[in-house]
């Protein structure tokens, strides 16, 4: 896991896949938000956040993810998470993220689910 | 101030129509949208919206072109609509609480009475609802965060109780500690009881090194917070690359096992927040759980090691049991008794009896160096060597030499043994023997003093090309020979006093007329009484041989 959270973006049609590597804290969350908004501005209708290489998320990171989620919902888009550790999976469910963004075991499942 | 105009439904509807679109739009924060709508609806040239941030009013949004500072909040802050330097100031209130102040520039004084009440009520209500919604969200977030903390403690307890991989355990504790305190970085150092480093893990940057920790006289107790500097107040250790820190020692029953440190609590705006007593409590709980889990893992490893040793001992004991004679042979003209008491820590005692041609008897007592399976395997090798060579060797010394060479060639471990081998001819009473570094044998004459048969050479397997001297002695009828291993004479009591040769000699002397089986039992019983509850770590072997009296 990287010390500084890195975010890689990949576009598949209307779906943007953001893959994180590292601690999703204030810096990591901001980087996710920056890339997510860039993707939305360029026409992405759905976001998939792949957290396979992330083992740790703090409350600041979660609040930023909620902001991203609200932004996507305002635009009538979709957001899905995939490849979460059991700890992060549980945290997202408790924090309410899973109410509005589905969680999938694999990236392929998530992309299939949010594709228009 | 102008009198307030009555609220007209159509005027209110007009304002609502202007607000409707910006309220629905997801672009931009709500204050900016409200400021823009107010400027648009009122026809003002520009405007600004001030919202409360803790104890201060701060400009949250501006709309239109405006001169810098031209719409600074007037002092004193108006509690009702007022005009100041050409600008209209409207306090936006709802439910008796002012939620914001709207400044509008570029509208005439005559319009104040028309505009102010609408703006105060509508925008005040919207801001109040917005603030309430934000407070509810924040409270909900806070409650859920506390729930995550509780769940984490529960999960960590479960996961650590079954986690025996110290590295995985360390990551689990460190990651949860950092994330739940919102720290930017953290370090966990764990050490062995003897001070060696067990684990060092960091995320976001290493706060302190194992060397620093080693020189740190960690006090027991709770976590310590330092929100003023990166120094741990209880010991003066300065942590690397951080502004504020929270540190807790990891201890079990006063033994220090390590330290858990986190630093630089994050905020949404990027500033470094103070750690709170709640953070300290949480970190202490994690440290306690980590300590308990590490102790469990250590005890588990110790139990596995103990079990392994136990199995090894059982195997060694089984080897030894198989090798020792299952019964005492009947040899004319000789009375024999022998016993072997293996200890829990199996040693390498071995005795054997060989009925030979022409009524002769071969016998040996040996004591292998070392304990456990290696010693038992060497005994096994000696046993095989003796049984292989006894018919080949023409003399006792040749037999001992052959055993030595066999061991040097085939034994898996470089160990040695003391050995007494005797060849006894009951007809003549002639005893031919070699004592390879063995304890002196006791020879109690039927009519006379006790003699000692001392060693006639070095232990077997010790030196290459070693040689031994072969001795002979004649036993008269009634003479008694006592062979033993040092497990008997070196048995210790609670005063750490050894049983010794003198006590053994006296016992044997007292058994001059006693059946050897009884004497054998008596010697072992006396040694056991002497040692009482002291655990013994060496096998005890005794072999007694008496030339029988000639029957008249």
XYZ file of C-alpha atoms in Angstrom:
668
model
C 0.000 0.000 0.000
C 1.310 3.401 -0.968
C 2.113 6.031 1.700
C 0.427 8.781 -0.335
C -2.870 7.778 -1.877
C -2.644 7.474 -5.646
C -5.683 7.373 -7.878
C -5.644 5.916 -11.370
C -8.518 6.686 -13.729
C -9.758 4.544 -16.577
C -12.702 5.297 -18.808
C -14.952 2.646 -20.345
C -17.639 4.487 -22.258
C -19.874 6.274 -19.789
C -18.249 4.553 -16.847
C -15.141 5.931 -15.155
C -13.163 3.546 -12.981
C -11.048 5.138 -10.269
C -8.575 2.759 -8.645
C -7.048 3.893 -5.368
C -3.753 2.849 -3.836
C -3.149 4.016 -0.281
C -4.721 5.707 2.707
C -8.013 7.453 1.886
C -7.658 10.424 4.211
C -7.991 14.119 3.457
C -5.327 14.000 0.732
C -6.576 10.705 -0.696
C -10.190 11.812 -0.578
C -9.392 15.115 -2.282
C -7.556 13.299 -5.051
C -10.505 10.936 -5.558
C -12.907 13.910 -5.636
C -10.707 15.818 -8.097
C -10.547 12.900 -10.492
C -14.221 12.045 -10.021
C -15.315 15.605 -10.848
C -13.011 15.649 -13.858
C -14.644 12.467 -15.103
C -18.150 13.814 -14.474
C -17.310 17.042 -16.273
C -16.078 15.062 -19.247
C -19.321 13.180 -19.508
C -19.002 10.132 -17.305
C -22.407 8.989 -16.097
C -21.238 6.439 -13.594
C -18.242 6.000 -11.316
C -16.715 2.790 -10.013
C -14.322 3.172 -7.109
C -11.961 0.190 -6.924
C -10.355 0.121 -3.471
C -8.384 -3.091 -3.910
C -5.099 -1.463 -2.873
C -6.547 0.529 -0.012
C -6.602 -0.914 3.474
C -7.355 2.177 5.487
C -9.942 4.979 5.331
C -10.554 7.687 7.902
C -13.622 9.794 8.612
C -12.350 12.743 6.561
C -11.924 10.430 3.579
C -15.418 9.072 4.107
C -16.951 12.560 4.308
C -15.303 13.408 0.974
C -16.613 10.186 -0.549
C -20.083 11.196 0.661
C -19.667 14.556 -1.074
C -18.670 12.776 -4.284
C -21.652 10.474 -3.923
C -24.012 13.438 -3.427
C -22.584 15.121 -6.489
C -23.101 11.979 -8.574
C -26.654 11.611 -7.281
C -27.420 15.279 -8.019
C -26.451 14.534 -11.585
C -28.638 11.437 -11.627
C -25.534 9.310 -12.089
C -24.455 6.101 -10.378
C -21.583 5.225 -8.111
C -20.407 1.781 -7.026
C -17.573 0.484 -4.862
C -15.668 -2.732 -5.403
C -12.854 -4.867 -3.979
C -13.212 -3.570 -0.421
C -11.460 -5.151 2.542
C -13.936 -6.569 5.072
C -13.094 -3.705 7.438
C -13.758 -0.994 4.846
C -16.857 -2.819 3.612
C -18.279 -2.789 7.121
C -17.288 0.845 7.677
C -19.019 1.967 4.466
C -22.178 0.107 5.423
C -22.271 1.671 8.885
C -21.502 5.157 7.557
C -24.436 4.927 5.163
C -22.458 4.975 1.925
C -23.839 1.589 0.961
C -27.377 2.955 1.108
C -26.773 4.957 -2.049
C -23.790 3.252 -3.657
C -23.737 -0.502 -4.101
C -20.712 -2.565 -3.106
C -19.499 -5.344 -5.392
C -16.845 -7.997 -4.894
C -15.173 -7.447 -8.279
C -14.598 -4.563 -10.638
C -16.314 -6.426 -13.461
C -19.450 -6.844 -11.324
C -19.445 -3.142 -10.433
C -18.913 -1.938 -14.012
C -21.677 -4.237 -15.265
C -24.061 -2.971 -12.591
C -23.575 0.766 -13.261
C -23.302 0.600 -17.040
C -26.244 2.352 -18.712
C -35.665 53.126 8.516
C -38.555 52.704 6.153
C -41.729 51.080 7.383
C -42.103 47.455 6.459
C -44.455 46.913 3.540
C -47.125 44.235 3.913
C -46.104 40.897 2.408
C -47.859 40.307 -0.818
C -48.492 36.795 -2.094
C -47.573 37.733 -5.632
C -44.308 39.346 -4.509
C -43.485 36.224 -2.474
C -44.312 34.002 -5.435
C -42.003 36.115 -7.592
C -39.131 35.653 -5.180
C -39.812 31.932 -5.017
C -39.744 31.644 -8.810
C -36.345 33.319 -8.851
C -35.096 30.979 -6.123
C -36.588 27.807 -7.528
C -34.042 27.228 -10.254
C -30.874 27.936 -8.225
C -32.199 25.797 -5.380
C -32.660 22.817 -7.692
C -29.338 23.295 -9.410
C -26.576 21.089 -8.043
C -23.867 23.499 -9.123
C -22.178 25.438 -6.392
C -22.832 25.673 -2.686
C -26.213 26.828 -1.433
C -25.007 30.221 -0.024
C -23.670 31.222 -3.449
C -26.919 30.266 -5.114
C -28.958 32.185 -2.533
C -26.783 35.308 -2.879
C -27.084 35.176 -6.643
C -30.866 34.735 -6.474
C -31.217 37.647 -4.028
C -29.202 39.982 -6.267
C -31.154 38.871 -9.292
C -34.564 39.269 -7.650
C -33.832 42.605 -5.964
C -32.141 44.205 -8.948
C -29.093 45.055 -6.833
C -25.733 45.595 -8.519
C -23.992 43.121 -6.241
C -24.436 41.357 -2.951
C -22.781 39.268 -0.293
C -23.957 36.649 2.147
C -22.407 36.255 5.591
C -22.799 33.103 7.624
C -21.793 32.205 11.155
C -18.641 30.180 11.528
C -18.268 29.324 15.198
C -18.157 32.755 16.894
C -17.619 34.937 13.836
C -19.565 36.074 10.807
C -17.688 35.247 7.640
C -18.415 36.111 4.050
C -19.727 32.878 2.560
C -20.702 34.098 -0.915
C -20.677 37.118 -3.168
C -22.764 37.821 -6.266
C -22.100 40.277 -9.022
C -19.198 42.621 -9.495
C -18.359 44.500 -6.365
C -15.619 46.586 -4.879
C -13.442 44.655 -2.467
C -14.526 45.356 1.094
C -17.429 47.438 -0.150
C -19.773 44.975 1.406
C -17.964 44.260 4.613
C -20.312 43.499 7.425
C -21.034 46.781 9.246
C -20.135 47.219 12.866
C -22.261 46.998 14.916
C -23.892 44.074 13.186
C -27.481 45.007 12.389
C -30.233 43.134 14.165
C -32.843 44.443 11.735
C -32.842 45.750 8.119
C -30.742 48.859 7.847
C -28.898 50.980 5.288
C -25.262 51.823 5.682
C -23.110 53.655 3.120
C -25.614 53.009 0.366
C -25.954 49.301 1.017
C -28.959 47.498 2.382
C -28.223 45.070 5.220
C -30.806 42.419 5.986
C -30.475 39.992 8.911
C -31.802 36.606 7.761
C -33.620 34.960 10.634
C -35.865 32.014 11.322
C -37.298 30.653 14.547
C -35.952 33.716 16.377
C -32.330 33.011 15.369
C -30.263 34.986 12.881
C -28.680 32.551 10.404
C -27.010 35.043 8.106
C -26.670 38.611 6.899
C -27.324 39.703 3.356
C -25.735 42.842 1.992
C -27.103 44.331 -1.258
C -25.462 47.208 -3.047
C -26.893 49.333 -5.815
C -30.562 49.536 -4.868
C -32.397 52.670 -3.913
C -33.521 53.515 -0.365
C -37.140 53.538 -1.445
C -36.945 49.842 -2.240
C -35.718 48.815 1.176
C -39.165 48.470 2.699
C -40.326 46.311 -0.202
C -37.370 43.984 -0.228
C -36.201 43.455 3.301
C -39.132 41.512 4.815
C -39.259 39.045 1.916
C -35.551 38.417 1.963
C -35.435 38.133 5.741
C -38.191 35.554 5.893
C -37.487 33.461 2.792
C -33.711 33.422 2.851
C -33.655 33.181 6.651
C -35.950 30.184 6.498
C -33.883 28.520 3.804
C -30.637 29.131 5.663
C -32.192 27.866 8.893
C -33.358 24.705 7.174
C -29.995 24.346 5.497
C -28.178 24.735 8.797
C -30.537 22.318 10.499
C -30.027 19.817 7.728
C -26.266 20.201 8.046
C -26.427 19.744 11.814
C -28.532 16.617 11.404
C -26.065 15.283 8.861
C -23.135 16.063 11.126
C -24.840 14.459 14.105
C -25.694 11.411 12.006
C -22.101 11.221 10.782
C -20.830 11.543 14.344
C -23.121 8.777 15.618
C -22.113 6.496 12.753
C -18.429 7.254 13.383
C -18.825 6.253 17.052
C -20.552 3.080 15.866
C -17.622 2.327 13.569
C -15.291 2.784 16.562
C -17.308 0.365 18.674
C -17.546 -2.153 15.859
C -13.821 -1.805 15.250
C -13.008 -2.547 18.863
C -15.287 -5.555 18.769
C -13.886 -6.775 15.441
C -10.334 -6.160 16.557
C -10.922 -8.198 19.700
C -12.325 -11.068 17.656
C -9.669 -10.861 14.994
C -6.774 -10.545 17.439
C -7.931 -13.413 19.614
C -7.504 -15.737 16.642
C -4.547 -13.952 15.085
C -1.185 -15.561 15.716
C 0.674 -13.822 12.909
C 2.346 -10.922 14.698
C 2.933 -8.934 11.488
C -0.736 -9.153 10.448
C -1.754 -8.359 13.989
C 0.483 -5.282 14.025
C -0.981 -3.981 10.765
C -4.497 -4.493 12.043
C -3.830 -2.525 15.218
C -1.870 0.252 13.497
C -4.296 0.801 10.620
C -7.336 0.932 12.851
C -5.593 3.242 15.319
C -4.662 5.692 12.570
C -7.999 5.629 10.797
C -10.189 5.913 13.880
C -8.233 8.812 15.339
C -8.120 10.489 11.891
C -4.357 10.639 12.292
C -2.181 11.339 9.290
C 0.510 8.899 10.328
C 1.402 6.325 12.918
C 4.045 3.894 14.125
C 3.810 0.660 16.081
C 6.910 -0.879 17.663
C 6.803 -4.208 19.465
C 9.711 -5.882 21.203
C 10.505 -9.308 22.615
C 10.808 -9.757 26.359
C 14.588 -9.775 26.015
C 14.502 -6.418 24.229
C 14.981 -7.665 20.657
C 12.802 -6.004 18.039
C 9.694 -8.019 17.244
C 7.900 -5.689 14.861
C 8.193 -2.158 13.505
C 5.380 -0.784 11.347
C 4.623 2.719 10.143
C 2.117 4.383 7.864
C 2.435 7.906 6.531
C 5.979 8.222 7.906
C 7.992 6.736 10.751
C 7.409 8.658 13.973
C 10.086 6.992 16.075
C 12.630 4.221 15.728
C 13.155 1.044 17.710
C 16.457 2.522 18.947
C 14.629 5.544 20.351
C 12.135 3.268 22.004
C 14.887 1.079 23.478
C 16.387 4.088 25.251
C 13.003 5.299 26.397
C 11.986 4.526 29.942
C 8.346 3.989 29.045
C 6.064 4.740 31.953
C 3.114 2.482 32.458
C -0.316 3.945 32.121
C -2.562 5.857 29.856
C -1.965 7.475 26.517
C -0.255 10.844 26.541
C -1.302 13.701 24.268
C 0.886 16.546 23.179
C -1.008 19.022 21.032
C 1.718 21.633 21.369
C 4.685 19.766 19.989
C 5.906 16.429 18.675
C 7.564 15.576 21.969
C 6.284 12.807 24.221
C 5.966 14.703 27.516
C 6.578 11.707 29.787
C 9.978 10.889 28.364
C 11.106 13.803 26.211
C 11.413 11.681 23.069
C 10.846 13.814 19.989
C 8.848 12.222 17.212
C 9.796 12.766 13.596
C 7.947 14.885 11.043
C 4.805 15.783 12.939
C 3.171 18.655 14.825
C 0.944 16.951 17.376
C 1.098 13.454 18.782
C -0.709 10.868 20.802
C 1.380 8.043 22.271
C 0.507 5.025 24.380
C 2.794 2.303 25.747
C 1.860 -1.306 25.015
C 2.313 -3.214 28.278
C 1.197 -6.472 29.868
C 1.425 -6.879 33.648
C 4.060 -4.199 33.882
C 6.180 -5.677 31.089
C 6.663 -3.270 28.233
C 5.922 -4.842 24.870
C 6.066 -1.747 22.709
C 4.594 1.595 21.859
C 1.768 2.822 19.647
C 2.036 6.394 18.369
C -0.169 8.412 16.035
C 0.294 11.995 14.912
C -1.334 14.940 13.169
C -5.101 14.568 13.404
C -6.587 15.622 10.082
C -9.421 18.030 9.388
C -11.493 18.613 6.276
C -9.814 21.949 5.589
C -6.300 20.523 5.841
C -5.380 21.979 9.231
C -3.983 19.781 12.019
C -6.481 19.310 14.823
C -5.847 18.641 18.492
C -6.136 15.072 19.693
C -8.945 14.711 22.207
C -9.316 12.664 25.401
C -11.686 10.436 23.393
C -8.848 9.751 20.911
C -6.560 8.907 23.823
C -9.094 6.498 25.309
C -9.569 4.821 21.943
C -5.824 4.425 21.393
C -5.410 3.008 24.914
C -8.090 0.427 24.168
C -6.308 -0.573 20.961
C -2.983 -0.794 22.788
C -4.542 -2.979 25.492
C -6.070 -5.285 22.935
C -2.808 -5.457 21.030
C -0.915 -6.294 24.206
C -3.349 -9.064 25.085
C -3.204 -10.504 21.585
C 0.586 -10.387 21.448
C 0.755 -12.139 24.795
C -1.690 -14.769 23.525
C 0.428 -15.312 20.416
C 3.572 -15.618 22.552
C 1.942 -18.118 24.920
C 0.652 -20.072 21.942
C 4.147 -20.334 20.491
C 5.470 -21.385 23.900
C 2.746 -24.028 24.148
C 3.610 -25.390 20.700
C 7.286 -25.546 21.657
C 6.435 -27.239 24.931
C 4.259 -29.748 23.108
C 7.048 -30.430 20.620
C 9.502 -31.069 23.456
C 6.966 -33.273 25.195
C 6.536 -35.378 22.039
C 10.292 -35.577 21.642
C 10.630 -36.758 25.214
C 7.965 -39.382 24.751
C 9.735 -40.654 21.646
C 13.069 -40.733 23.441
C 11.526 -42.575 26.370
C 9.957 -45.109 24.005
C 13.330 -45.729 22.345
C 14.919 -46.178 25.723
C 12.216 -48.558 26.972
C 12.645 -50.776 23.932
C 16.399 -50.976 24.332
C 16.603 -51.880 28.012
C 16.342 -55.600 28.918
C 12.767 -56.653 29.494
C 13.842 -59.260 32.064
C 16.855 -60.304 34.090
C 18.438 -63.493 32.679
C 19.014 -66.507 34.909
C 22.756 -67.265 35.007
C 24.081 -70.036 37.170
C 26.317 -68.811 39.981
C 25.211 -65.187 39.654
C 22.552 -63.128 41.375
C 21.493 -60.071 39.402
C 19.237 -57.066 39.868
C 18.909 -53.947 37.789
C 16.667 -50.910 37.515
C 16.395 -47.810 35.413
C 14.348 -44.763 36.389
C 14.002 -42.437 33.405
C 13.330 -38.829 34.283
C 10.861 -36.585 32.536
C 13.806 -35.104 30.682
C 14.968 -38.342 29.189
C 18.689 -38.807 29.461
C 20.812 -41.472 27.902
C 21.274 -44.235 30.468
C 21.599 -47.725 29.129
C 22.339 -51.077 30.720
C 22.372 -54.505 29.168
C 22.981 -58.135 30.087
C 24.350 -60.762 27.700
C 24.272 -64.455 28.573
C 27.322 -65.827 26.757
C 28.802 -69.188 25.985
C 30.259 -71.388 28.712
C 27.967 -69.853 31.324
C 29.618 -66.489 31.133
C 27.824 -63.179 31.523
C 28.522 -59.937 29.716
C 27.060 -56.761 31.229
C 27.342 -53.061 30.741
C 26.161 -49.767 32.106
C 26.502 -46.688 29.936
C 25.623 -43.000 30.284
C 25.363 -40.933 27.107
C 26.022 -37.196 27.195
C 23.071 -34.961 26.423
C 19.352 -35.543 26.691
C 16.286 -36.049 24.593
C 16.078 -37.613 21.172
C 19.759 -37.102 20.212
C 20.866 -38.945 23.345
C 18.253 -41.671 22.847
C 19.432 -42.171 19.252
C 23.021 -42.499 20.418
C 21.962 -45.078 23.002
C 20.233 -46.901 20.190
C 23.438 -46.821 18.149
C 25.471 -48.113 21.111
C 22.930 -50.868 21.657
C 23.234 -51.910 18.018
C 27.028 -51.734 18.131
C 27.310 -53.871 21.241
C 24.938 -56.513 19.915
C 26.771 -56.548 16.567
C 30.263 -56.695 17.979
C 29.945 -58.819 21.094
C 30.349 -62.074 19.205
C 33.160 -60.692 17.059
C 35.414 -59.254 19.722
C 37.840 -61.588 21.385
C 38.462 -59.449 24.422
C 36.590 -56.871 26.413
C 38.947 -54.102 25.386
C 38.550 -55.081 21.736
C 34.787 -54.907 22.157
C 34.977 -51.390 23.668
C 37.345 -50.308 20.898
C 34.979 -51.702 18.246
C 32.070 -49.854 19.848
C 34.099 -46.645 19.807
C 35.015 -47.036 16.153
C 31.421 -47.926 15.256
C 30.108 -44.825 16.969
C 32.661 -42.567 15.403
C 31.700 -43.928 12.018
C 27.911 -44.184 12.255
C 26.596 -41.993 15.054
C 24.609 -39.064 13.695
C 25.610 -36.773 16.524
C 29.059 -36.013 17.882
C 28.484 -37.095 21.423
C 30.249 -39.435 23.789
C 29.356 -41.854 26.531
C 30.845 -43.324 29.648
C 30.634 -47.080 29.728
C 31.516 -49.968 32.022
C 31.646 -53.337 30.311
C 32.300 -56.459 32.320
C 32.732 -60.083 31.386
C 32.078 -62.347 34.340
C 32.892 -66.034 34.623
C 30.835 -67.412 37.516
C 32.900 -70.614 37.681
C 36.112 -68.848 38.558
C 34.756 -65.531 39.775
C 36.972 -63.751 37.241
C 35.726 -60.374 36.169
C 37.376 -58.736 33.166
C 36.317 -55.159 32.599
C 36.909 -51.856 30.891
C 35.594 -48.654 32.415
C 35.543 -45.947 29.770
C 35.352 -42.814 31.937
C 32.511 -44.305 33.982
C 31.802 -43.642 37.649
C 33.823 -45.919 39.931
C 32.098 -49.266 40.402
C 31.748 -50.420 43.998
C 33.018 -53.869 44.879
C 31.851 -55.013 48.290
C 33.784 -58.037 49.476
C 31.873 -60.669 51.412
C 34.577 -60.562 53.988
C 36.410 -57.313 53.668
C 36.229 -53.643 52.865
C 34.615 -52.012 49.870
C 36.810 -51.377 46.837
C 36.335 -49.085 43.889
C 36.959 -50.107 40.292
C 38.124 -46.874 38.729
C 38.062 -45.760 35.124
C 40.505 -47.419 32.768
C 40.305 -44.914 29.933
C 38.515 -41.972 28.379
C 34.815 -41.974 27.485
C 33.903 -43.749 24.264
C 33.540 -41.514 21.204
C 35.455 -38.638 22.731
C 38.862 -38.852 21.020
C 40.013 -40.491 17.810
C 42.296 -43.503 18.254
C 41.583 -43.686 21.968
C 42.763 -46.801 23.830
C 41.613 -48.451 27.044
C 43.179 -50.615 29.649
C 41.515 -53.928 30.424
C 41.530 -54.932 34.104
C 40.661 -58.113 35.915
C 39.513 -58.799 39.413
C 38.287 -61.993 41.026
C 35.047 -62.042 42.929
C 34.807 -64.447 45.819
C 31.458 -65.999 46.582
C 29.232 -63.406 48.208
C 31.155 -60.492 46.755
C 28.864 -57.811 45.374
C 29.507 -55.484 42.450
C 27.526 -52.266 42.164
C 27.371 -50.297 38.903
C 25.405 -47.060 38.650
C 25.065 -43.852 36.712
C 25.562 -40.331 38.055
C 21.819 -39.735 38.080
C 21.878 -41.627 41.385
C 24.866 -40.049 43.076
C 24.081 -36.571 41.766
C 20.409 -36.586 42.738
C 19.816 -33.351 44.664
C 17.501 -32.413 47.506
C 15.863 -29.057 48.249
C 19.090 -27.832 49.839
C 20.762 -28.603 46.497
C 22.883 -31.222 48.269
C 23.883 -34.278 46.216
C 23.091 -37.820 47.326
C 26.764 -38.667 46.819
C 29.035 -41.698 46.724
C 29.227 -41.974 50.517
C 25.489 -42.497 50.988
C 25.418 -44.996 48.117
C 28.401 -46.901 49.532
C 26.795 -47.050 52.964
C 23.538 -48.353 51.540
C 25.302 -51.036 49.509
C 27.390 -52.001 52.521
C 24.218 -52.323 54.561
C 22.786 -54.698 51.983
C 25.597 -57.211 52.167
C 23.193 -60.032 53.043
C 20.109 -58.659 51.405
C 18.576 -60.153 48.233
C 19.752 -57.944 45.393
C 16.263 -57.204 44.152
C 15.371 -55.792 47.574
C 18.654 -53.915 47.819
C 18.068 -52.420 44.388
C 14.604 -51.219 45.418
C 15.922 -49.889 48.719
C 18.664 -47.823 47.052
C 16.191 -46.251 44.624
C 13.719 -45.596 47.450
C 16.388 -43.926 49.583
C 17.442 -41.707 46.700
C 13.798 -40.780 46.081
C 13.306 -39.958 49.780
C 16.452 -37.877 49.739
C 15.422 -35.889 46.692
C 11.856 -35.579 48.005
C 9.953 -33.126 45.788
C 12.970 -31.853 43.881
C 12.621 -32.606 40.184
C 15.510 -34.727 38.858
C 16.938 -34.128 35.420
C 19.017 -37.259 34.879
C 18.156 -40.932 34.566
C 19.012 -43.195 37.475
C 20.413 -46.653 36.667
C 21.611 -49.316 39.062
C 22.993 -52.758 38.299
C 23.923 -55.149 41.106
C 25.780 -58.416 40.626
C 26.713 -60.910 43.337
C 28.690 -64.085 42.956
C 26.558 -66.671 44.621
C 27.819 -68.564 47.612
C 28.847 -72.096 46.764
C 26.190 -74.406 48.072
C 27.578 -77.045 50.344
